[in-house]
Amino acid sequence: RFLLRPFPTSNTCQNLLRHPEGVLHVTDDAALIARAAVGAADSPPVRPADRVRGWVLRDCCRYYEFRVAAADATDQRVRMDADVVTSG
């Protein structure tokens, strides 16, 4: 289980409110992170997630497939409690 706190105007928040599941990745690929931060990430190798609709980076250090169990948008940042459904 973990807590997400996206800003309500972010794409992440809007996507998770519409489709409350995803994959959280842990990676040490600094170049991938930098390219993603500036919107220039190419498509890295992925595979379909096992338990949610989404994708798992093939070269990540760790991943967590999750479903948002509850969302609270009453504060400046949305609070999303997520349940991990599988990891690897």
mmCIF file of C-alpha atoms in Angstrom:
data_model
loop_
_atom_site.group_PDB
_atom_site.id
_atom_site.type_symbol
_atom_site.label_atom_id
_atom_site.label_comp_id
_atom_site.label_asym_id
_atom_site.label_seq_id
_atom_site.Cartn_x
_atom_site.Cartn_y
_atom_site.Cartn_z
ATOM 1 C CA ARG A 1 0.000 0.000 0.000
ATOM 2 C CA PHE A 2 1.215 3.536 -0.681
ATOM 3 C CA LEU A 3 0.042 7.130 -0.891
ATOM 4 C CA LEU A 4 0.079 9.292 -4.025
ATOM 5 C CA ARG A 5 -0.284 13.082 -3.728
ATOM 6 C CA PRO A 6 -0.557 14.501 -7.254
ATOM 7 C CA PHE A 7 -1.551 18.083 -7.969
ATOM 8 C CA PRO A 8 -5.164 18.211 -9.229
ATOM 9 C CA THR A 9 -4.143 19.852 -12.530
ATOM 10 C CA SER A 10 -1.496 17.234 -13.367
ATOM 11 C CA ASN A 11 -1.970 14.667 -16.119
ATOM 12 C CA THR A 12 -1.174 11.944 -13.567
ATOM 13 C CA CYS A 13 -4.045 13.033 -11.334
ATOM 14 C CA GLN A 14 -6.537 13.367 -14.174
ATOM 15 C CA ASN A 15 -5.550 9.984 -15.616
ATOM 16 C CA LEU A 16 -5.861 8.231 -12.238
ATOM 17 C CA LEU A 17 -9.258 9.814 -11.522
ATOM 18 C CA ARG A 18 -10.535 8.497 -14.889
ATOM 19 C CA HIS A 19 -8.696 5.163 -14.725
ATOM 20 C CA PRO A 20 -7.796 4.350 -11.086
ATOM 21 C CA GLU A 21 -4.968 1.877 -11.615
ATOM 22 C CA GLY A 22 -1.413 1.934 -12.864
ATOM 23 C CA VAL A 23 2.190 0.886 -12.447
ATOM 24 C CA LEU A 24 4.716 2.682 -10.249
ATOM 25 C CA HIS A 25 8.288 2.065 -11.421
ATOM 26 C CA VAL A 26 11.594 2.326 -9.581
ATOM 27 C CA THR A 27 14.439 2.882 -12.049
ATOM 28 C CA ASP A 28 18.048 4.006 -11.957
ATOM 29 C CA ASP A 29 17.966 5.020 -15.641
ATOM 30 C CA ALA A 30 18.738 8.737 -15.170
ATOM 31 C CA ALA A 31 18.581 9.390 -18.914
ATOM 32 C CA LEU A 32 15.040 7.971 -19.140
ATOM 33 C CA ILE A 33 13.923 10.108 -16.186
ATOM 34 C CA ALA A 34 15.478 13.250 -17.709
ATOM 35 C CA ARG A 35 13.899 12.628 -21.134
ATOM 36 C CA ALA A 36 10.505 11.996 -19.549
ATOM 37 C CA ALA A 37 10.779 15.184 -17.467
ATOM 38 C CA VAL A 38 11.194 17.325 -20.593
ATOM 39 C CA GLY A 39 8.637 15.394 -22.623
ATOM 40 C CA ALA A 40 11.185 13.831 -24.968
ATOM 41 C CA ALA A 41 11.126 10.212 -23.807
ATOM 42 C CA ASP A 42 11.211 7.661 -26.570
ATOM 43 C CA SER A 43 9.275 4.464 -26.058
ATOM 44 C CA PRO A 44 11.370 2.270 -23.760
ATOM 45 C CA PRO A 45 10.937 -1.518 -23.887
ATOM 46 C CA VAL A 46 7.776 -2.516 -22.008
ATOM 47 C CA ARG A 47 5.535 -5.512 -21.443
ATOM 48 C CA PRO A 48 1.858 -5.666 -20.459
ATOM 49 C CA ALA A 49 1.176 -5.454 -16.726
ATOM 50 C CA ASP A 50 -0.048 -8.634 -15.050
ATOM 51 C CA ARG A 51 -3.021 -7.415 -12.987
ATOM 52 C CA VAL A 52 -3.889 -3.883 -14.168
ATOM 53 C CA ARG A 53 -4.339 -2.198 -17.528
ATOM 54 C CA GLY A 54 -0.912 -0.722 -18.080
ATOM 55 C CA TRP A 55 2.710 -1.389 -18.933
ATOM 56 C CA VAL A 56 5.804 -2.470 -17.022
ATOM 57 C CA LEU A 57 9.229 -1.134 -18.016
ATOM 58 C CA ARG A 58 11.384 -4.148 -18.904
ATOM 59 C CA ASP A 59 14.563 -2.596 -17.475
ATOM 60 C CA CYS A 60 13.218 -1.155 -14.222
ATOM 61 C CA CYS A 61 14.708 -2.059 -10.845
ATOM 62 C CA ARG A 62 11.294 -2.696 -9.300
ATOM 63 C CA TYR A 63 7.630 -2.107 -10.119
ATOM 64 C CA TYR A 64 4.324 -2.035 -8.267
ATOM 65 C CA GLU A 65 1.014 -2.562 -10.021
ATOM 66 C CA PHE A 66 -1.676 -0.738 -8.043
ATOM 67 C CA ARG A 67 -5.323 0.234 -7.829
ATOM 68 C CA VAL A 68 -6.498 3.476 -6.248
ATOM 69 C CA ALA A 69 -8.704 2.487 -3.311
ATOM 70 C CA ALA A 70 -9.739 6.008 -2.284
ATOM 71 C CA ALA A 71 -9.229 9.558 -3.530
ATOM 72 C CA ASP A 72 -9.728 12.755 -1.525
ATOM 73 C CA ALA A 73 -9.617 16.016 -3.476
ATOM 74 C CA THR A 74 -10.532 18.359 -0.612
ATOM 75 C CA ASP A 75 -6.961 19.617 -0.064
ATOM 76 C CA GLN A 76 -4.498 21.487 -2.300
ATOM 77 C CA ARG A 77 -3.095 18.138 -3.463
ATOM 78 C CA VAL A 78 -5.263 15.110 -4.120
ATOM 79 C CA ARG A 79 -4.690 12.222 -1.713
ATOM 80 C CA MET A 80 -4.874 8.815 -3.383
ATOM 81 C CA ASP A 81 -4.549 5.687 -1.283
ATOM 82 C CA ALA A 82 -3.301 2.872 -3.509
ATOM 83 C CA ASP A 83 -3.340 -0.874 -2.942
ATOM 84 C CA VAL A 84 -0.501 -2.857 -4.506
ATOM 85 C CA VAL A 85 -1.954 -5.822 -6.385
ATOM 86 C CA THR A 86 1.383 -7.302 -7.509
ATOM 87 C CA SER A 87 5.039 -6.320 -7.718
ATOM 88 C CA GLY A 88 8.282 -7.502 -9.165
#
